[in-house]
PDB file of C-alpha atoms in Angstrom:
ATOM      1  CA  UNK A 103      -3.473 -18.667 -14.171  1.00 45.00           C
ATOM      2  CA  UNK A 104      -2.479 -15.780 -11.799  1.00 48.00           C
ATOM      3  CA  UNK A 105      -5.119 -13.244 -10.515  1.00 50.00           C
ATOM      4  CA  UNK A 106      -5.689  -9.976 -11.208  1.00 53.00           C
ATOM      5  CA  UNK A 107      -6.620  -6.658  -9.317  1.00 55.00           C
ATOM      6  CA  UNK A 108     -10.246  -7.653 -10.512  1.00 58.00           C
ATOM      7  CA  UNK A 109     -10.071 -11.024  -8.993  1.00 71.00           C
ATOM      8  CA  UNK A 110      -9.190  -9.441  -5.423  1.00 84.00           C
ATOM      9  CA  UNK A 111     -11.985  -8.519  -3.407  1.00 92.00           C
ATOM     10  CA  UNK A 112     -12.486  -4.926  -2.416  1.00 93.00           C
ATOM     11  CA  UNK A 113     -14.311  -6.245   0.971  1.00 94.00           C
ATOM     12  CA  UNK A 114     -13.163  -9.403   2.449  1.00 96.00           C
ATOM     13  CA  UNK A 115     -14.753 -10.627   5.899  1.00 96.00           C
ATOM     14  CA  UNK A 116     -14.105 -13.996   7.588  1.00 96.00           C
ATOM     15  CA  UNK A 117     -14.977 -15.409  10.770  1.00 95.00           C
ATOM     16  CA  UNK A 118     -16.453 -11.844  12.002  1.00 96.00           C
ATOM     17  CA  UNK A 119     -17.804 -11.660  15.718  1.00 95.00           C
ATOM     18  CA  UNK A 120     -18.343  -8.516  17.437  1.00 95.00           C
ATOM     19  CA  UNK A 121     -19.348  -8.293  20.671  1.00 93.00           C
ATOM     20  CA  UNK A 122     -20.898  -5.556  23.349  1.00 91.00           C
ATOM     21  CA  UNK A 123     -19.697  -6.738  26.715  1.00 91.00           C
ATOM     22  CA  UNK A 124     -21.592 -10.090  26.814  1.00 91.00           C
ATOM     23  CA  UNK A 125     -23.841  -9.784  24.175  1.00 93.00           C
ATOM     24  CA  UNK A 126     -22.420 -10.954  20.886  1.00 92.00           C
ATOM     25  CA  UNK A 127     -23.986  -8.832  18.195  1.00 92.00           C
ATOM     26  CA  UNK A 128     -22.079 -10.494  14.563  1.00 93.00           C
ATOM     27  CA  UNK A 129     -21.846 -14.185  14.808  1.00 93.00           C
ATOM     28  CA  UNK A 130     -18.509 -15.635  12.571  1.00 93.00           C
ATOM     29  CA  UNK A 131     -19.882 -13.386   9.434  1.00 94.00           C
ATOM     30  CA  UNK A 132     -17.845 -14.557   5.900  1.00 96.00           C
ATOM     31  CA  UNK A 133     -18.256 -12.618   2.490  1.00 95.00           C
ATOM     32  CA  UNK A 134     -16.539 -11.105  -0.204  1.00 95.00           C
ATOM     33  CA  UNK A 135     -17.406  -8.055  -2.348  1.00 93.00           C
ATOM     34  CA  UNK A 136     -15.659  -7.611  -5.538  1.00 92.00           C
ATOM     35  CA  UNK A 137     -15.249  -4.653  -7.584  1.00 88.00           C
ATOM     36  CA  UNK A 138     -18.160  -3.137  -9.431  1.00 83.00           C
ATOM     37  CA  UNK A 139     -20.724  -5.495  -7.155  1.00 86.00           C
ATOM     38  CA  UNK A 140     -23.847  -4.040  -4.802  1.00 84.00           C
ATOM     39  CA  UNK A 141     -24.671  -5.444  -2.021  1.00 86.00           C
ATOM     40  CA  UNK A 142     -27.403  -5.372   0.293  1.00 84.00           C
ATOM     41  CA  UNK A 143     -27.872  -6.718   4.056  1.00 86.00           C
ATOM     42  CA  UNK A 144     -31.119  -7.328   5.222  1.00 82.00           C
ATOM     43  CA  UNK A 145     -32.188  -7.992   8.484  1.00 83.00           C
ATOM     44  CA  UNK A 146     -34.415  -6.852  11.492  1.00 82.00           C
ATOM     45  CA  UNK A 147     -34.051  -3.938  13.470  1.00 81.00           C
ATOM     46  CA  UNK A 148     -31.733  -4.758  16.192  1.00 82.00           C
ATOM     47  CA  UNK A 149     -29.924  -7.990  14.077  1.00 85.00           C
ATOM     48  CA  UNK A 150     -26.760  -6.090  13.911  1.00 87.00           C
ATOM     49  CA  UNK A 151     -26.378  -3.895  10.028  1.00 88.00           C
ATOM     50  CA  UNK A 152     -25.579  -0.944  11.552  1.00 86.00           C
ATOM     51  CA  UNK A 153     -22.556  -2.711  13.669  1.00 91.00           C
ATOM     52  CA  UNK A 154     -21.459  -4.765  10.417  1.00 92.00           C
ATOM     53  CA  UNK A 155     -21.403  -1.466   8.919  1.00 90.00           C
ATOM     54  CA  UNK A 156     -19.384   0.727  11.430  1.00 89.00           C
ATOM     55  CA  UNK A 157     -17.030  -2.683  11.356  1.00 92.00           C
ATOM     56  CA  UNK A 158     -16.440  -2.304   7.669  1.00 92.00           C
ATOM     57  CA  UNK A 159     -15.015   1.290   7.716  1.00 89.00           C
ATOM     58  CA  UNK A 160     -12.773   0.956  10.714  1.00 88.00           C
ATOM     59  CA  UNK A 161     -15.103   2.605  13.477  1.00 87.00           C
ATOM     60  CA  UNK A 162     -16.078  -0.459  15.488  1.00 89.00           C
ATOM     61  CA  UNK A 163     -13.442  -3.380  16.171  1.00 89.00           C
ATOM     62  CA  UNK A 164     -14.339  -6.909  15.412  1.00 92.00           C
ATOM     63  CA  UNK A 165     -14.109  -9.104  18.727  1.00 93.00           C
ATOM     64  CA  UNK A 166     -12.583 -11.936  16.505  1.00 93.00           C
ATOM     65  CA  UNK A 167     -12.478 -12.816  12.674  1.00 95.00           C
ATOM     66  CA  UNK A 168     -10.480 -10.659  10.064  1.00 94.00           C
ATOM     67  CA  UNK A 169     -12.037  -7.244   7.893  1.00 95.00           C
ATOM     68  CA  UNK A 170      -9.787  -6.271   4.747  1.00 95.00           C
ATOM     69  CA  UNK A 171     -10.898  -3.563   2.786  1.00 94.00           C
ATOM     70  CA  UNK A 172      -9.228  -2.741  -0.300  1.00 92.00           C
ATOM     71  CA  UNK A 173      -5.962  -4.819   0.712  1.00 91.00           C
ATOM     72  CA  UNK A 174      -6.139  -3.342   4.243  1.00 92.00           C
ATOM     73  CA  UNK A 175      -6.539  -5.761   7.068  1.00 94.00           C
ATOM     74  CA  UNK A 176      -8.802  -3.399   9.187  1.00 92.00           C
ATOM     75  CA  UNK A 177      -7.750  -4.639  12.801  1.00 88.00           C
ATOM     76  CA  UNK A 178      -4.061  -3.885  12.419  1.00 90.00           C
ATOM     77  CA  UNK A 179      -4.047  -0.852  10.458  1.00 91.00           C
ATOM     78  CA  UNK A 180      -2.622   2.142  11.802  1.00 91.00           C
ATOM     79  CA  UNK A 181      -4.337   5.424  11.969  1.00 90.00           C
ATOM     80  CA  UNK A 182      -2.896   7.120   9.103  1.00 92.00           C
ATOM     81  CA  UNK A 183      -3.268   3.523   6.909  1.00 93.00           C
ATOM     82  CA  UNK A 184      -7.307   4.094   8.269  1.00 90.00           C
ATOM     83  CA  UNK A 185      -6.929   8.226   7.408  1.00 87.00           C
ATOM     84  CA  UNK A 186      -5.944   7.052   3.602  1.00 89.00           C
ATOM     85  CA  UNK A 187      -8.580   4.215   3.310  1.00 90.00           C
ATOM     86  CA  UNK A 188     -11.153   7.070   4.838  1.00 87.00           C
ATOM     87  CA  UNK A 189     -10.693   9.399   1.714  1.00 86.00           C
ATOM     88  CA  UNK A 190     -11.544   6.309  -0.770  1.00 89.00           C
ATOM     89  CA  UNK A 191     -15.124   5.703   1.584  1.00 89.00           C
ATOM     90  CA  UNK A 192     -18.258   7.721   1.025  1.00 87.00           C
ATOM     91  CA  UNK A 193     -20.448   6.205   3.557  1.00 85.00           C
ATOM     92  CA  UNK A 194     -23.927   7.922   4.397  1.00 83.00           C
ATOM     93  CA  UNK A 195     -25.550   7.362   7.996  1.00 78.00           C
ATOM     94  CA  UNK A 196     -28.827   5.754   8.889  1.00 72.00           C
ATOM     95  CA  UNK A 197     -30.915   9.516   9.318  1.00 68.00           C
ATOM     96  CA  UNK A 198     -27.982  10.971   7.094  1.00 72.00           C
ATOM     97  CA  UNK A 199     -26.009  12.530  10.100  1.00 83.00           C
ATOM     98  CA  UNK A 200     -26.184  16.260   8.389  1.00 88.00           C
ATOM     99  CA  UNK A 201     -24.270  18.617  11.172  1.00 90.00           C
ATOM    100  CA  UNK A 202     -27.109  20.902  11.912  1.00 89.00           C
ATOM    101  CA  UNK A 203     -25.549  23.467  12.883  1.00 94.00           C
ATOM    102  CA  UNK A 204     -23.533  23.667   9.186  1.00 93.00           C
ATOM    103  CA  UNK A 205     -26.008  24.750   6.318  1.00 95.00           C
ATOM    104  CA  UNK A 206     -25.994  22.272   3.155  1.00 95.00           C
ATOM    105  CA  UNK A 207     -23.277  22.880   1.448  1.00 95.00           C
ATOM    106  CA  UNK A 208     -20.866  23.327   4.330  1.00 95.00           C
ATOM    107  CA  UNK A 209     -21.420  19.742   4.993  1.00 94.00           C
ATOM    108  CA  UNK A 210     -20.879  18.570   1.703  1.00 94.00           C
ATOM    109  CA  UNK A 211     -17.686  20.558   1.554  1.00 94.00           C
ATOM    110  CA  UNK A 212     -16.304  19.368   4.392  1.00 92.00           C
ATOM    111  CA  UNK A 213     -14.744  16.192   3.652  1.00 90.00           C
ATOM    112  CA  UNK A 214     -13.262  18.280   0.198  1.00 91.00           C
ATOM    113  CA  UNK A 215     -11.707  21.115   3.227  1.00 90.00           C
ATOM    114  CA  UNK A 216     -10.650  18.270   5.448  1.00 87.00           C
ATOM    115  CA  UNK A 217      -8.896  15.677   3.219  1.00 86.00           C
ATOM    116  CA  UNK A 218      -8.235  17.570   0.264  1.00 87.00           C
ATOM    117  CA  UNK A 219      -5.674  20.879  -1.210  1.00 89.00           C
ATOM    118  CA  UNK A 220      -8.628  21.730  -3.218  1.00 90.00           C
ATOM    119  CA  UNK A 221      -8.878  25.508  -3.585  1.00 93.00           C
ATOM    120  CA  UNK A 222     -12.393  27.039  -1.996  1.00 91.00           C
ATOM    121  CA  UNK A 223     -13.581  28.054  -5.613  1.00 92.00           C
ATOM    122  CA  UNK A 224     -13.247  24.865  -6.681  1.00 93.00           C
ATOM    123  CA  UNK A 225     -14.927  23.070  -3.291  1.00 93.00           C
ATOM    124  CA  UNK A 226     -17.753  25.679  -4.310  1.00 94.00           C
ATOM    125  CA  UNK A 227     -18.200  24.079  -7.826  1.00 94.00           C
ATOM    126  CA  UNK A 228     -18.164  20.796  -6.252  1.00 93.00           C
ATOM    127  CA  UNK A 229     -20.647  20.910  -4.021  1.00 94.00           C
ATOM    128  CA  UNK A 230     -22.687  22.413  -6.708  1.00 94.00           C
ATOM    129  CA  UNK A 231     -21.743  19.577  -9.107  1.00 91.00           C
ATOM    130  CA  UNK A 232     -22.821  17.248  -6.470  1.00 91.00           C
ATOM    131  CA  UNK A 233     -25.817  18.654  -5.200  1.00 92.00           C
ATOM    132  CA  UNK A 234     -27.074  18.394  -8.519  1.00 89.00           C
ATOM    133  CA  UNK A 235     -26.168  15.021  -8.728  1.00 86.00           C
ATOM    134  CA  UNK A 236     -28.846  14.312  -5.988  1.00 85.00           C
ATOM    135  CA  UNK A 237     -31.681  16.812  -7.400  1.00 85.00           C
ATOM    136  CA  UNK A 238     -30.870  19.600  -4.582  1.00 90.00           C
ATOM    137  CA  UNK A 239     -29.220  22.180  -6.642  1.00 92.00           C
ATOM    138  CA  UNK A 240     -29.343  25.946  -5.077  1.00 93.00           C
ATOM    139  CA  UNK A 241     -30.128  24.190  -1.930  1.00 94.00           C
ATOM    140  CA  UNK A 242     -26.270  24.934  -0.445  1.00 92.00           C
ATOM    141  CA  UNK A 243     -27.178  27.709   1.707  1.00 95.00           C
ATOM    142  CA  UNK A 244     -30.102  25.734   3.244  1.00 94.00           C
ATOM    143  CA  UNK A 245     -29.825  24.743   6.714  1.00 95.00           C
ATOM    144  CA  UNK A 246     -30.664  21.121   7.347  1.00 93.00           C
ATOM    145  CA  UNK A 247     -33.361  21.757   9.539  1.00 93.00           C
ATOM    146  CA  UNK A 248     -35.140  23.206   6.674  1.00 94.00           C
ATOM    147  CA  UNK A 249     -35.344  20.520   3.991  1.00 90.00           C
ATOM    148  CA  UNK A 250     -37.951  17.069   4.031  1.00 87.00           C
ATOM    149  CA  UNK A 251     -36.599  14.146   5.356  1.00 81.00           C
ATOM    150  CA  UNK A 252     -35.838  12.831   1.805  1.00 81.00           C
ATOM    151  CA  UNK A 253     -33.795  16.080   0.661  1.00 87.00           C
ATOM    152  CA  UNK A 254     -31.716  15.425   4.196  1.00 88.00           C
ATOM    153  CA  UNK A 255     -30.872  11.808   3.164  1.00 84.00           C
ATOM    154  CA  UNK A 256     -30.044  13.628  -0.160  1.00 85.00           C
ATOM    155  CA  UNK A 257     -27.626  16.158   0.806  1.00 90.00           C
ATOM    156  CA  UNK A 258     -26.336  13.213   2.926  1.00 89.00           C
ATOM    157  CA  UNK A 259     -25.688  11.105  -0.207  1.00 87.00           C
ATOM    158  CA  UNK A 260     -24.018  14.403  -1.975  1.00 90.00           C
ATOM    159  CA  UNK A 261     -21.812  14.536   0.994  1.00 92.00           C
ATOM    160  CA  UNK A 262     -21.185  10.696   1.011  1.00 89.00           C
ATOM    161  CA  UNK A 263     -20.058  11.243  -2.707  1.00 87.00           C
ATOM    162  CA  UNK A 264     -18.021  14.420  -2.590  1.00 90.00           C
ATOM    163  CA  UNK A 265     -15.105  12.769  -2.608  1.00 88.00           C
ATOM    164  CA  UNK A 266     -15.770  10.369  -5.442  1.00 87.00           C
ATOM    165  CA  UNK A 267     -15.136   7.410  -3.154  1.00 87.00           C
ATOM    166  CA  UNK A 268     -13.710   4.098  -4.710  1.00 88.00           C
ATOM    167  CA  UNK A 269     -16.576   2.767  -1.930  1.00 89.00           C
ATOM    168  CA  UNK A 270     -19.732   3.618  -1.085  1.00 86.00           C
ATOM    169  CA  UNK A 271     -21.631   2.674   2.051  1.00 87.00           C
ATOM    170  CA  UNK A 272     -25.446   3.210   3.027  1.00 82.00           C
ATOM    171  CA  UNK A 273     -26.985   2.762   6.138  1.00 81.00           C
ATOM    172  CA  UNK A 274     -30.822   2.630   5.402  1.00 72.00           C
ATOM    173  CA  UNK A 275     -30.965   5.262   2.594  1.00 64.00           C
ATOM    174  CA  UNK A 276     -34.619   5.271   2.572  1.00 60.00           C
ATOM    175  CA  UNK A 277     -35.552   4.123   6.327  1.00 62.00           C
ATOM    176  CA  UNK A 278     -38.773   6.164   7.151  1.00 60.00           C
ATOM    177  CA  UNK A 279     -39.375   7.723   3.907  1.00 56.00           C
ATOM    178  CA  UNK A 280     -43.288   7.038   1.903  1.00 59.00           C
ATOM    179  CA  UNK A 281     -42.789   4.553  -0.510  1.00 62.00           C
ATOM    180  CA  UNK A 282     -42.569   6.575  -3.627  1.00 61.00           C
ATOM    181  CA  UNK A 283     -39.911   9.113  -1.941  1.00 58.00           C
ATOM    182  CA  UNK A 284     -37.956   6.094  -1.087  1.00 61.00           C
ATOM    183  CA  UNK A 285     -38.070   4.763  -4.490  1.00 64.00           C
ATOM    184  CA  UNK A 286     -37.008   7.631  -5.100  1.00 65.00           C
ATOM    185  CA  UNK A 287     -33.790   7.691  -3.287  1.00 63.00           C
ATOM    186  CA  UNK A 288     -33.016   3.855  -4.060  1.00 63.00           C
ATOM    187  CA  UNK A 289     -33.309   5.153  -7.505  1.00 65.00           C
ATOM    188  CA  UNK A 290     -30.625   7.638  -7.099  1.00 65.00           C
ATOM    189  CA  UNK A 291     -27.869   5.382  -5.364  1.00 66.00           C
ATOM    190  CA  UNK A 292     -28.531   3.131  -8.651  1.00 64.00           C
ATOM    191  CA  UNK A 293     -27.865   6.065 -10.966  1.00 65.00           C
ATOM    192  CA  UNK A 294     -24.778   7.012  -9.092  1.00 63.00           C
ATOM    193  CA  UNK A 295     -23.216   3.340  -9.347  1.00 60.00           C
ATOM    194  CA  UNK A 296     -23.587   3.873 -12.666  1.00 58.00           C
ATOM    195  CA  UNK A 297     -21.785   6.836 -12.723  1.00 58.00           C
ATOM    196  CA  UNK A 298     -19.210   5.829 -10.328  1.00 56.00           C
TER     197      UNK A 298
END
């Protein structure tokens, strides 16, 4: 019985070290994600999540072991292979990395001006589209300084999804939030798998 496109993982990692000089961070990390899966990594601050995640979308090396994501082994990929792979990633930071100096929606249109021939009316009714996605909508002239901590890591998540990404990555979505807002935002990244 041959495979099919299904069968493949869309995140395969064997063997994975990384490494910071001497200290060794990931130690010979295996998994697989396939298609239409969610998975979370736990672990204590310090125990490496943040490096396993910079490792799975190309911005950290892996000291040894292999990284393929979506057919693309990560460690020999050129930069325009990693460029291409880039557009199919939303990934939103740990503290949701908003550029402060760029109000709302000129973050969340910024990966639509940068990677895309969209025209600017139509990056307009995107980031409208997706900051109602998240529950911010007329928040796009809003500068990040001026929203909760909970509406930042929601602008971050319309950003991480203006693209529609084929993958979606979180780094501590609701890190520092009360319990109910964080609910909150776990809440939302399970409504958006659904409509991804």
């Amino acid at each position: 019985m041959g495979t099919t496109a299904l069968d493949t993982p869309e995140i395969s990692v064997r063997g994975l070290k990384v490494r910071y000089g001497d200290r060794e961070v990931l130690h010979g990390i295996s998994f697989d994600v396939r298609h239409g899966e969610t998975v979370v990594i736990l672990g204590g601050s310090g125990s490496g999540k943040s490096t396993l995640l910079r490792t799975l979308v190309g911005l950290q090396k892996p000291s040894e072991g292999e990284v393929w994501v979506r057919g693309l082994d990560l460690a020999r990929a050129s930069e325009r292979e990693m460029d291409e792979l880039r557009k199919k990633i939303g990934l939103s930071f740990q503290g949701g990395a908003l550029i402060g100096s760029m109000s709302v929606g000129e973050n969340i249109a910024l990966p639509l001006l940068e990677h895309s021939n969209l025209a600017p009316s139509t990056v307009e009714v995107m980031v409208r589209i997706k900051l109602e996605q998240v529950g911010l909508s007329g928040f796009e002239k809003y500068m990040p300084s001026e929203l909760s901590g909970a509406m930042r890591k929601r602008a971050a998540v319309a950003r991480a999804i203006a693209m529609a990404p084929e993958i979606l990555f979180f780094d501590e979505p609701s890190a520092g939030l009360a319990p109910i807002t964080a609910a909150g935002i776990d809440n939302l990244i399970l409504d958006l798998k659904k409509a991804y």
